[in-house]
PDB file of C-alpha atoms in Angstrom:
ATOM      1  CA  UNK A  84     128.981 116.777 102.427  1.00  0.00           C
ATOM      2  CA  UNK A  85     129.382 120.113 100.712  1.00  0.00           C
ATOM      3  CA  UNK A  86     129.523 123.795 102.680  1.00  0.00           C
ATOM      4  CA  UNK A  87     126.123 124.212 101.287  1.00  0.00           C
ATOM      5  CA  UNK A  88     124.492 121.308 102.658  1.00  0.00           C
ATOM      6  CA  UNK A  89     125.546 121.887 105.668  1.00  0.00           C
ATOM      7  CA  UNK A  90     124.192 125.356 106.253  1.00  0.00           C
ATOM      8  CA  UNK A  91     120.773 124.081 104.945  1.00  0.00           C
ATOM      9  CA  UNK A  92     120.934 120.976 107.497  1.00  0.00           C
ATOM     10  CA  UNK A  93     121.922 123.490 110.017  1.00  0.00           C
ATOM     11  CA  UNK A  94     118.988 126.114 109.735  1.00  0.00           C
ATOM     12  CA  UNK A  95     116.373 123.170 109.139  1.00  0.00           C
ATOM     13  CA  UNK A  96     117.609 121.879 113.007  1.00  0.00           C
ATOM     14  CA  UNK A  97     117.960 125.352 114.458  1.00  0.00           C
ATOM     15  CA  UNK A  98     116.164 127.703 112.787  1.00  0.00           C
ATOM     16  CA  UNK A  99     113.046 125.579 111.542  1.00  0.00           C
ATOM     17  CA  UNK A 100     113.226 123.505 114.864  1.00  0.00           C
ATOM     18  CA  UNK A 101     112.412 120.976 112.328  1.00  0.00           C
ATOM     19  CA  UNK A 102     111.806 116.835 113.500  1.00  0.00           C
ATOM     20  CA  UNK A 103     114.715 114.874 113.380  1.00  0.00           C
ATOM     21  CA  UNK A 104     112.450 112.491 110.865  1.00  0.00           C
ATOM     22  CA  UNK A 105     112.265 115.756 108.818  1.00  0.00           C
ATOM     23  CA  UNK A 106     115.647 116.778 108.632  1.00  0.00           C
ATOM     24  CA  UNK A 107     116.462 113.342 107.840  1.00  0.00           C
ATOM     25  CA  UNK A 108     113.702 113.135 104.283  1.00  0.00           C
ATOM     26  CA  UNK A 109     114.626 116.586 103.289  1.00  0.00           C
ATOM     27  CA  UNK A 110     118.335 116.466 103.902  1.00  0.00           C
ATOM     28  CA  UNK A 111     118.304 112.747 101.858  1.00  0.00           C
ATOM     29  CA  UNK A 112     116.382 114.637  99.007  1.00  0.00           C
ATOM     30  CA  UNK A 113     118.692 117.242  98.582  1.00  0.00           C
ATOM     31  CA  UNK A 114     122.225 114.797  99.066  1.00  0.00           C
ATOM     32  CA  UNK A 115     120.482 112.869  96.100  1.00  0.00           C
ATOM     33  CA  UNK A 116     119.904 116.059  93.739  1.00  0.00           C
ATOM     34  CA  UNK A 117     123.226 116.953  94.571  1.00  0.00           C
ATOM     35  CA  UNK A 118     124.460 113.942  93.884  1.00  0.00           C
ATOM     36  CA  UNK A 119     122.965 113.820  90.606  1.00  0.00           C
ATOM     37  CA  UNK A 120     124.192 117.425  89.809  1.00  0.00           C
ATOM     38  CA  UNK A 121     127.646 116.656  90.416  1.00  0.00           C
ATOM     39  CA  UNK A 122     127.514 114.117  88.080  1.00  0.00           C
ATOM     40  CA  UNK A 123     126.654 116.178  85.566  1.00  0.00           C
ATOM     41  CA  UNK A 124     129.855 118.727  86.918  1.00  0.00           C
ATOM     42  CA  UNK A 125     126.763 121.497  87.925  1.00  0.00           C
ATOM     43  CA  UNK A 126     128.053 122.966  90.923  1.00  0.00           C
ATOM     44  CA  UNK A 127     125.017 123.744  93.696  1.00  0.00           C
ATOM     45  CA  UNK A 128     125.311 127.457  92.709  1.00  0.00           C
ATOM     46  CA  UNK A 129     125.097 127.400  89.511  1.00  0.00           C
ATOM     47  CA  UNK A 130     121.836 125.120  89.020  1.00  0.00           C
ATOM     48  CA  UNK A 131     119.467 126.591  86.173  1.00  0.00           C
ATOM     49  CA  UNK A 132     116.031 125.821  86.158  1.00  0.00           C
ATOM     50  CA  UNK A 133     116.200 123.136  83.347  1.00  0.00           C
ATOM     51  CA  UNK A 134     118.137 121.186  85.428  1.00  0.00           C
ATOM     52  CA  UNK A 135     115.507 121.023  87.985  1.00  0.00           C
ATOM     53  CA  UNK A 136     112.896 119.663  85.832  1.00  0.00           C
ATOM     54  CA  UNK A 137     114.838 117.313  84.282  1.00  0.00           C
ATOM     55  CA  UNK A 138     115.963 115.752  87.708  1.00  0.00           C
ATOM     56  CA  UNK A 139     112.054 115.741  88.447  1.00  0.00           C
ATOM     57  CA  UNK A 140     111.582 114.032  84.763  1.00  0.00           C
ATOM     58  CA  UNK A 141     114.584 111.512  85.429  1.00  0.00           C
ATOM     59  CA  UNK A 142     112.881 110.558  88.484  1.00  0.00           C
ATOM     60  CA  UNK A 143     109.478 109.680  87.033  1.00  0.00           C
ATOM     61  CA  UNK A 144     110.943 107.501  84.178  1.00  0.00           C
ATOM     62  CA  UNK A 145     112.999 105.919  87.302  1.00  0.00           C
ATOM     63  CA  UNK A 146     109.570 104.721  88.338  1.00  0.00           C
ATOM     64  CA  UNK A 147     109.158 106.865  91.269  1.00  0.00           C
ATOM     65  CA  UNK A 148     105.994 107.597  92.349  1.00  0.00           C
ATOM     66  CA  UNK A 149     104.336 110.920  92.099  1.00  0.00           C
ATOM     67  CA  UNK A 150     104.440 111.534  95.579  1.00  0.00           C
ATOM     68  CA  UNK A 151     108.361 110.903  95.951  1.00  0.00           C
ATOM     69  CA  UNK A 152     108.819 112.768  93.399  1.00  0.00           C
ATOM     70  CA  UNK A 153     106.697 115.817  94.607  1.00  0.00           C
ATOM     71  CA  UNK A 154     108.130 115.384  97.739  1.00  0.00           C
ATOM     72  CA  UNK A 155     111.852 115.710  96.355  1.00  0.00           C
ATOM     73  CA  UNK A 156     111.179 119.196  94.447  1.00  0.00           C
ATOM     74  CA  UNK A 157     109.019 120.529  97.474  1.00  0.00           C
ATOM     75  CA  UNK A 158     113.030 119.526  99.540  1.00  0.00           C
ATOM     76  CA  UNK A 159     114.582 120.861  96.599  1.00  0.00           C
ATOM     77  CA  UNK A 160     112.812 123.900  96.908  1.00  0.00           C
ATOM     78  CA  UNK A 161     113.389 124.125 100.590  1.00  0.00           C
ATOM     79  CA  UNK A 162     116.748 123.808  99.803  1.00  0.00           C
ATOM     80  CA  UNK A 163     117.163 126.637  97.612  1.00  0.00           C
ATOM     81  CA  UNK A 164     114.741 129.143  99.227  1.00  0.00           C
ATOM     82  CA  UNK A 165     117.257 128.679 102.441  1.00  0.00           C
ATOM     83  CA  UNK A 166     120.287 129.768  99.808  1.00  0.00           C
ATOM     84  CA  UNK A 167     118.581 132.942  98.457  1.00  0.00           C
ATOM     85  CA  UNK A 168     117.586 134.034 101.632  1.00  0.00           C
ATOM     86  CA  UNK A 169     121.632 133.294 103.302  1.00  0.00           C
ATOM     87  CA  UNK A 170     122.796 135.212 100.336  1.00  0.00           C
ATOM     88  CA  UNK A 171     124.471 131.972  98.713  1.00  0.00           C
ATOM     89  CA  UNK A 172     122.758 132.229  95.517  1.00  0.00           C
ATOM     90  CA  UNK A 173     121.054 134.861  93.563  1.00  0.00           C
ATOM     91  CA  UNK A 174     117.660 132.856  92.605  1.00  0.00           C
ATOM     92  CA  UNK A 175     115.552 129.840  93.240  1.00  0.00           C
ATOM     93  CA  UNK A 176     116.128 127.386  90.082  1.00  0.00           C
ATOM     94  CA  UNK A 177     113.198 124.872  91.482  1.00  0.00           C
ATOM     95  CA  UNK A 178     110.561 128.130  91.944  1.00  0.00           C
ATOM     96  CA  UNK A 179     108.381 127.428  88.637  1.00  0.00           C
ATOM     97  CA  UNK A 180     108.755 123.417  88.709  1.00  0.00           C
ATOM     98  CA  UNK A 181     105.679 121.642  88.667  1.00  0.00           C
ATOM     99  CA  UNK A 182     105.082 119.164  90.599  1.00  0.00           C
ATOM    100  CA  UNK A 183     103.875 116.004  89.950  1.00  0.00           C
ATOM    101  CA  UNK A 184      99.595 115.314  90.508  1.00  0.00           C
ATOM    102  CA  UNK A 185      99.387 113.381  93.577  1.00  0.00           C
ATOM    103  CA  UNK A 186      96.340 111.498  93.716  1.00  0.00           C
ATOM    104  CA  UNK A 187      95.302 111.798  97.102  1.00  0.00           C
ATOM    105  CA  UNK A 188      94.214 107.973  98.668  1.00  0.00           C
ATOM    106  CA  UNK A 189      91.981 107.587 101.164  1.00  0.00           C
ATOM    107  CA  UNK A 190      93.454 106.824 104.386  1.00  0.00           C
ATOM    108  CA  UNK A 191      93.071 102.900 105.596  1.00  0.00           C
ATOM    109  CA  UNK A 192      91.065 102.702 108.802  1.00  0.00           C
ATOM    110  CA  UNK A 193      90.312  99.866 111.149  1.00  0.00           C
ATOM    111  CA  UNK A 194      86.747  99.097 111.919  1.00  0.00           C
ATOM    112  CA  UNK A 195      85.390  99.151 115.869  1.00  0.00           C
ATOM    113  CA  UNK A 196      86.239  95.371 116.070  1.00  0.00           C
ATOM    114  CA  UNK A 197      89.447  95.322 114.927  1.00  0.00           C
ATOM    115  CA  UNK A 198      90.531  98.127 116.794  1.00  0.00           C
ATOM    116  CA  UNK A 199      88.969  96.005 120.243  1.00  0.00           C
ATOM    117  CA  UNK A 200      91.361  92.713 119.049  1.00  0.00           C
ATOM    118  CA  UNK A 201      94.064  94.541 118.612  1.00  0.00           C
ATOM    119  CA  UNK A 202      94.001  96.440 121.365  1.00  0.00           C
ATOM    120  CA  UNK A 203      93.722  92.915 123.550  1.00  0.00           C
ATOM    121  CA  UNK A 204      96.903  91.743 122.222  1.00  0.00           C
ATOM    122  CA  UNK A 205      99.460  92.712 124.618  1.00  0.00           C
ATOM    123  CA  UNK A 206      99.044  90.497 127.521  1.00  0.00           C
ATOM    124  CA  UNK A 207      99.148  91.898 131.005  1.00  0.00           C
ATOM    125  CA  UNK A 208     101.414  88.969 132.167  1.00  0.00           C
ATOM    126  CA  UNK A 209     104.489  90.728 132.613  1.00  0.00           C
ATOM    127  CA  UNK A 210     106.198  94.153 132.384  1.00  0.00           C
ATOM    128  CA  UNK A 211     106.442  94.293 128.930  1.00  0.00           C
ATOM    129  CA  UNK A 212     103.163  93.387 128.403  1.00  0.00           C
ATOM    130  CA  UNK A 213     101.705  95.898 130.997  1.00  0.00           C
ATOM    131  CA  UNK A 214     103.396  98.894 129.420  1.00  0.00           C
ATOM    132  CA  UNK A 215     102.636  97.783 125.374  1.00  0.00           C
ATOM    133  CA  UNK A 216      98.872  97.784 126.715  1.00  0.00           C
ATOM    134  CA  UNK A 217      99.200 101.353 127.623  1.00  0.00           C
ATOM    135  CA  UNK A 218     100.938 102.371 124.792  1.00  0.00           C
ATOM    136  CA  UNK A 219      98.467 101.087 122.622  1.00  0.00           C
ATOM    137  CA  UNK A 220      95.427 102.462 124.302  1.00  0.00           C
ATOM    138  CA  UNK A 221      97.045 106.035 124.621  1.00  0.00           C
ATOM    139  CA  UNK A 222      97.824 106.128 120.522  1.00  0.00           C
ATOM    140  CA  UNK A 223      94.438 104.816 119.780  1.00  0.00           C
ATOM    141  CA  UNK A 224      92.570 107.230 122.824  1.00  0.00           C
ATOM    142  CA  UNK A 225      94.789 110.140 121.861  1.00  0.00           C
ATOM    143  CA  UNK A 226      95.162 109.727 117.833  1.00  0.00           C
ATOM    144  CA  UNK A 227      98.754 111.280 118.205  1.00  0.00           C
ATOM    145  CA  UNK A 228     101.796 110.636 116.018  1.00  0.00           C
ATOM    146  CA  UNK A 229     104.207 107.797 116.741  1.00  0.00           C
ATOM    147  CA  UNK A 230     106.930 111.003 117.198  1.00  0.00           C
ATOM    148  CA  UNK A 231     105.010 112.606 119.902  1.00  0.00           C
ATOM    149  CA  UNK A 232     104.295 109.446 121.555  1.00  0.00           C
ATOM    150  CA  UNK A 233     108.145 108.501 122.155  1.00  0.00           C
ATOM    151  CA  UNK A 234     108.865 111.742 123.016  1.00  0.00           C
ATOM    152  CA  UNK A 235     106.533 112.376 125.878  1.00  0.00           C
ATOM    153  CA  UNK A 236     107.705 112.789 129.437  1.00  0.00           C
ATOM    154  CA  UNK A 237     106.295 111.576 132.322  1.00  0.00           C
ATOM    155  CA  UNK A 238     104.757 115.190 133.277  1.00  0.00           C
ATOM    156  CA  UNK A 239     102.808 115.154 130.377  1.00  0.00           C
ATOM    157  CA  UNK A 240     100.225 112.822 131.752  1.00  0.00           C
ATOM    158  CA  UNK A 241      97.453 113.958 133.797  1.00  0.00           C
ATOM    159  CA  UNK A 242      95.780 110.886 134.981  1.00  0.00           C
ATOM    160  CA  UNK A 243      93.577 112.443 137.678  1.00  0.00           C
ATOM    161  CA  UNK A 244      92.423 114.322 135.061  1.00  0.00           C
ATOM    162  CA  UNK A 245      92.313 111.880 132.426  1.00  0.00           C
ATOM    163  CA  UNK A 246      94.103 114.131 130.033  1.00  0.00           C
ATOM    164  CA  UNK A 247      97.381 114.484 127.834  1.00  0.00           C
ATOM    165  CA  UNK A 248      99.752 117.247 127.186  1.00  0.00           C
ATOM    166  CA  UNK A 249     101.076 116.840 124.022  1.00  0.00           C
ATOM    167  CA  UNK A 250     103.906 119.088 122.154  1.00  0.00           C
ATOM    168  CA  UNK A 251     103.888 119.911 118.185  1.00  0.00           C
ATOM    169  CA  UNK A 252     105.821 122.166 116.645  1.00  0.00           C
ATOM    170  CA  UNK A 253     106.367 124.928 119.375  1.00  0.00           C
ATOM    171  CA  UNK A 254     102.633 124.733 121.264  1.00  0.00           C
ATOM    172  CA  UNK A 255     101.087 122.470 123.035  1.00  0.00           C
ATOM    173  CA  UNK A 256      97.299 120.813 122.786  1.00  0.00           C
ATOM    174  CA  UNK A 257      95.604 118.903 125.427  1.00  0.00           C
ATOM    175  CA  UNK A 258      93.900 115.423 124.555  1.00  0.00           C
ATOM    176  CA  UNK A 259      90.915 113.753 126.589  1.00  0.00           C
ATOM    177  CA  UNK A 260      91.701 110.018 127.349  1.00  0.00           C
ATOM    178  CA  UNK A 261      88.995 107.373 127.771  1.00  0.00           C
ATOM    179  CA  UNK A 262      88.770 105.236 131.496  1.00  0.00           C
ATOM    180  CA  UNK A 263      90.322 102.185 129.907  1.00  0.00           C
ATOM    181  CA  UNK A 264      93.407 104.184 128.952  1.00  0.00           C
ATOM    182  CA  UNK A 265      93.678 106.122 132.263  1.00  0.00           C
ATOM    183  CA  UNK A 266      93.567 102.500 134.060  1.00  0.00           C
ATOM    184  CA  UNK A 267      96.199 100.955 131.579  1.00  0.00           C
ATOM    185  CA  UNK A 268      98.384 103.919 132.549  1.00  0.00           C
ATOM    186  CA  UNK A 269      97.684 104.301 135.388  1.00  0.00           C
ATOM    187  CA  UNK A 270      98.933 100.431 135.660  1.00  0.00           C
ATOM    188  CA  UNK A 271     101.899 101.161 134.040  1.00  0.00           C
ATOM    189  CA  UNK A 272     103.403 104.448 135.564  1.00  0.00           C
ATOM    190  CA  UNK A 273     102.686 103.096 138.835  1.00  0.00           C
ATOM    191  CA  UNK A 274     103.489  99.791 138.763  1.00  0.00           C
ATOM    192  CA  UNK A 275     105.522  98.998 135.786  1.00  0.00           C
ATOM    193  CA  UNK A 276     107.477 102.001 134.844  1.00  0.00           C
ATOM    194  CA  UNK A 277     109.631 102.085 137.874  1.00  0.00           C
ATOM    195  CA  UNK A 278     110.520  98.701 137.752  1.00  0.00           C
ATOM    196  CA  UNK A 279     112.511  99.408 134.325  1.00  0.00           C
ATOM    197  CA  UNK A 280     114.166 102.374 134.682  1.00  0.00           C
ATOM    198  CA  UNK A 281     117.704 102.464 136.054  1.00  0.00           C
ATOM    199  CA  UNK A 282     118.214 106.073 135.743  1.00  0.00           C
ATOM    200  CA  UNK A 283     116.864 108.787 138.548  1.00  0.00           C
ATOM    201  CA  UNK A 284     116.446 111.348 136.041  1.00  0.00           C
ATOM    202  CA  UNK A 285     115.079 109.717 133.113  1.00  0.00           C
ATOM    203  CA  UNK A 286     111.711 111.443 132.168  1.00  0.00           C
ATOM    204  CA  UNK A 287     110.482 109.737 129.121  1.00  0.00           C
ATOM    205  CA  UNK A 288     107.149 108.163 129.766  1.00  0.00           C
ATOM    206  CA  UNK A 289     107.543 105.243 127.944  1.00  0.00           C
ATOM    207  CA  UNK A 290     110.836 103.163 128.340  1.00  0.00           C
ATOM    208  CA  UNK A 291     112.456  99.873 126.574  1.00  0.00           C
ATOM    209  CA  UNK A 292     113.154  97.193 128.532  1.00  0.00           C
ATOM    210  CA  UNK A 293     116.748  98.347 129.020  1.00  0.00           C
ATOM    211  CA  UNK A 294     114.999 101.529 131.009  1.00  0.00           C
ATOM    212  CA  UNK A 295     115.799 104.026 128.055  1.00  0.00           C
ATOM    213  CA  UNK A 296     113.330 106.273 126.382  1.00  0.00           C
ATOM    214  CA  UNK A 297     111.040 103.701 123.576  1.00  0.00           C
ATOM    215  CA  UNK A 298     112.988 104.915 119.898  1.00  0.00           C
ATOM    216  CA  UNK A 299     110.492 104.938 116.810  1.00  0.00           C
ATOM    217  CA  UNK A 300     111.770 101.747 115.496  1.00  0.00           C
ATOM    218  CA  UNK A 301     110.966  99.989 118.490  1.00  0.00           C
ATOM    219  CA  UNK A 302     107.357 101.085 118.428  1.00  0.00           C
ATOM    220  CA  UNK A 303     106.895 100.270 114.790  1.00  0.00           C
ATOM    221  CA  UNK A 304     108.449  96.581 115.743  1.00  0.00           C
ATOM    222  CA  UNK A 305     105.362  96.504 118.218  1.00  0.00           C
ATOM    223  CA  UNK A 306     102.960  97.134 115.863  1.00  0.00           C
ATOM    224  CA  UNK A 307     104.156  94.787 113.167  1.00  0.00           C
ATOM    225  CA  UNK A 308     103.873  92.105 115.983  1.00  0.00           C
ATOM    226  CA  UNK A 309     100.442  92.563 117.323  1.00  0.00           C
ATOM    227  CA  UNK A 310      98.995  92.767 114.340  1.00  0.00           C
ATOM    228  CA  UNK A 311     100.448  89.421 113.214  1.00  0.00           C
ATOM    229  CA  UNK A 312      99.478  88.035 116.380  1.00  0.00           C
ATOM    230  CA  UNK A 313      96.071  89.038 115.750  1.00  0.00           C
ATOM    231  CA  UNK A 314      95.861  87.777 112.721  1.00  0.00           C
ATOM    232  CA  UNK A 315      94.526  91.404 110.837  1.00  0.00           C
ATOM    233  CA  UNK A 316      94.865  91.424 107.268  1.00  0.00           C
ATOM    234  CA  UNK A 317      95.575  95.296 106.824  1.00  0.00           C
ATOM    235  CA  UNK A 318      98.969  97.035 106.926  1.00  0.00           C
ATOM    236  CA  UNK A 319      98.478  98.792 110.326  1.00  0.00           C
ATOM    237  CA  UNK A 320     100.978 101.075 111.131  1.00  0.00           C
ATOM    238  CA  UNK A 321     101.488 103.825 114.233  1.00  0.00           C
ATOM    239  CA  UNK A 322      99.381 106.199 111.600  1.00  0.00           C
ATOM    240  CA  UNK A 323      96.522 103.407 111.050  1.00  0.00           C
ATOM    241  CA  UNK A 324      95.388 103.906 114.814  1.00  0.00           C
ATOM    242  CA  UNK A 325      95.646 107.436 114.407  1.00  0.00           C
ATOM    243  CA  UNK A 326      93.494 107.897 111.068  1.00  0.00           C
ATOM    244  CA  UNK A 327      91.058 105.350 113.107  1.00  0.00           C
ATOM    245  CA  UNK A 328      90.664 107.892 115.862  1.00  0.00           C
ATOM    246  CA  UNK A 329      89.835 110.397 113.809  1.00  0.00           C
ATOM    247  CA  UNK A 330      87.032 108.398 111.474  1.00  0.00           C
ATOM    248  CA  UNK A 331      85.686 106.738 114.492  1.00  0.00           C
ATOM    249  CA  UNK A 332      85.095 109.977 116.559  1.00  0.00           C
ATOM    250  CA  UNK A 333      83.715 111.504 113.193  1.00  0.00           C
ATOM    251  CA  UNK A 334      81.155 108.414 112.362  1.00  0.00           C
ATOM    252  CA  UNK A 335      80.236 108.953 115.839  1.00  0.00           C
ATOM    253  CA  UNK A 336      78.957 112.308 115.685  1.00  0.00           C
ATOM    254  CA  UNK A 337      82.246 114.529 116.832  1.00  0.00           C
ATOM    255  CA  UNK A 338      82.541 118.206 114.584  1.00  0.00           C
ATOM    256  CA  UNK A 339      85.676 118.492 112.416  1.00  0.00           C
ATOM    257  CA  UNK A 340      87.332 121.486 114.289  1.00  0.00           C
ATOM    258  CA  UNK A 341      88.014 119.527 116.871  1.00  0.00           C
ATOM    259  CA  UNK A 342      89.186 116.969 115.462  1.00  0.00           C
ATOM    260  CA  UNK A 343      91.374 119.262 114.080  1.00  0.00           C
ATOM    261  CA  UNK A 344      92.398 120.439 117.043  1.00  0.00           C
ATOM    262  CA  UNK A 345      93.119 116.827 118.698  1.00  0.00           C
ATOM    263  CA  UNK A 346      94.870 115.981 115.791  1.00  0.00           C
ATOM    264  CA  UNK A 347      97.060 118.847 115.745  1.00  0.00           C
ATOM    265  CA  UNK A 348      96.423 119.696 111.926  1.00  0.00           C
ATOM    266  CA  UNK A 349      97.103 123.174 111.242  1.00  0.00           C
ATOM    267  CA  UNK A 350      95.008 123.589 108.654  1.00  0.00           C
ATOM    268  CA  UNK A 351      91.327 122.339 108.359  1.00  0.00           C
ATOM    269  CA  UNK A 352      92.111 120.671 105.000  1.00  0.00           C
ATOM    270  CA  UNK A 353      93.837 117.906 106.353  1.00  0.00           C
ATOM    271  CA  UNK A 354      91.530 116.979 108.644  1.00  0.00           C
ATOM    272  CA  UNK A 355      88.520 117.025 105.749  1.00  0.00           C
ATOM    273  CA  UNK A 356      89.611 113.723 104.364  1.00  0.00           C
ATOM    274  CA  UNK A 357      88.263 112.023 106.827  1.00  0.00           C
ATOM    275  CA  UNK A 358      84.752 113.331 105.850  1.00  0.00           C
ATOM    276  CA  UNK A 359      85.752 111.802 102.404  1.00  0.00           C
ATOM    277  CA  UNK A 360      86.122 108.685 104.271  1.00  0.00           C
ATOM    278  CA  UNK A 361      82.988 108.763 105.429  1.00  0.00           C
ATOM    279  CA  UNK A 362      81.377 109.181 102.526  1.00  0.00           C
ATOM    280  CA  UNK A 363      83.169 106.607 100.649  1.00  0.00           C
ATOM    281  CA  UNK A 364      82.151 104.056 103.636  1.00  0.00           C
ATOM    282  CA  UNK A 365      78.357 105.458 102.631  1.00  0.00           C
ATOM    283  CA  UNK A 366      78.599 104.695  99.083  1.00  0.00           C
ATOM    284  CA  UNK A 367      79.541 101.395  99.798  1.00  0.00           C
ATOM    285  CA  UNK A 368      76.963 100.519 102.184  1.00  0.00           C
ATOM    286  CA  UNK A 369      74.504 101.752 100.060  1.00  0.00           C
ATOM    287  CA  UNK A 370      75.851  99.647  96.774  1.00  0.00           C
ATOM    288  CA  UNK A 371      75.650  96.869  98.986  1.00  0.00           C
ATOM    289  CA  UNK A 372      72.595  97.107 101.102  1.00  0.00           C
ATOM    290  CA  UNK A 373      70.404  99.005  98.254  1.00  0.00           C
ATOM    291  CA  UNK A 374      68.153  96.169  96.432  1.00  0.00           C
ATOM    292  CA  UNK A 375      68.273  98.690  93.251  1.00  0.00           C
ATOM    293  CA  UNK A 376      71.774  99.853  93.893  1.00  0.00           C
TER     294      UNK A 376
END
């Protein structure tokens, strides 16, 4: 890996604080546009603008999607704006590139029923079982992302309270969790937990069955399962609960700030497509259900 990448994968970890996950997209983003700029012998620091768009261009007839390729000039960008700034180059060459339209999908949402048979697949016949309950409940009670969900400690749970602390980019926001989610955790960090960790010290809330803090592959493994097991057509994935949580408190009366807040969203904007949802769900009841629609 060149000097250069290296600085920028060193201020994304310490000076942006940025997710691993992060680090990871943008750093692969920028190794690829490298890649393909040493191929054509342009050194990092002497990219022109030109060569920019014609990477973005190259990756559209490639048959990458608008989105990827968004997302690569956005890293590219990134990338760049960190070099001006450390003095390693005199200009941006991506400032100016246009990115592709991203048409903006809806997101996929379970309905109330398939949310309740999914939620009944783990069965509470054994450790494993117990704790893949809880798990569930808390990502469908708290609508937070499958990162903060492996990385929560033991201290972040307020079950007397029936609340959750959860960290997001430098500050903290406290969740509200339903009784059946304080009882399955309360099952759990009582019962179960210390029956699978080994380690005095260990603080992460939710384990593997080896005792060691639950990774984000092992999560999405979960999901993959119970939703075979219960036989649901849709892709559900750690994000599927979590745009359900959103469009279920929303149809059920709950004001977009805070679901903004809940979701950590920083800005409102994110949060609004959920009221497309809604709409969209409208539409379609009312095509269906109108006798002149």
């Amino acid at each position: 890996m060149s000097e250069l990448l290296l600085v920028y994968e060193d201020f994304l970890k310490t000076e942006k604080q940025a997710s691993s996950n992060t680090v990871s997209s943008y750093m692969r983003d920028v190794c690829q546009f490298a890649a393909a700029m040493d191929s054509k012998s342009v050194p990092l620091t002497q990219v022109a603008n030109q060569d920019v768009e014609d990477y973005a261009s190259a990756l559209t007839k490639r048959g990458k999607s608008p989105a990827t390729v968004t997302r690569s000039v956005a890293s590219i960008k990134s990338f760049y704006s960190c070099m001006v700034n450390k003095g390693l180059v005199d200009q941006n060459p991506a400032k100016g590139v246009s990115a592709a339209k991203v048409e903006r999908k809806l997101p996929q949402v379970l309905t109330g029923k398939e949310v309740e048979l999914f939620l009944e697949q783990p069965e509470c016949t054994d450790l494993k079982g117990y704790r893949d309950r809880a798990m569930l409940e808390l990502l469908y009670a708290t609508g937070i992302r499958v990162s903060e969900l492996i990385e929560l400690n033991v201290s972040d749970l307020n079950l007397p309270g029936g609340v959750l602390r959860c960290f997001s980019k430098g500050r903290a926001r406290i969740i509200p969790l339903y009784p059946t989610a304080v009882r399955a955790l309360g099952e759990y960090v009582n019962n179960v937990r210390p029956q699978l960790v080994d380690a005095v010290g260990e603080t992460a809330l939710f384990v593997n069955m080896n005792g060691e803090r639950m990774s984000r592959q092992g999560f999405w493994k979960l999901i993959k399962y119970y939703q075979e097991k219960a036989g649901i057509q849709k892709d559900i994935t750690p994000h599927t609960l979590r745009h359900s949580f959103a469009a279920h408190l929303l149809e059920n009366g709950a004001d977009l700030r805070s679901i903004q807040e809940m979701l950590g969203h920083a800005d409102i904007s994110s949060t609004q497509i959920y009221s497309k949802l809604i709409n969209q769900k409208i539409k379609d009841v009312y095509k269906k259900a109108h006798p002149r629609a």
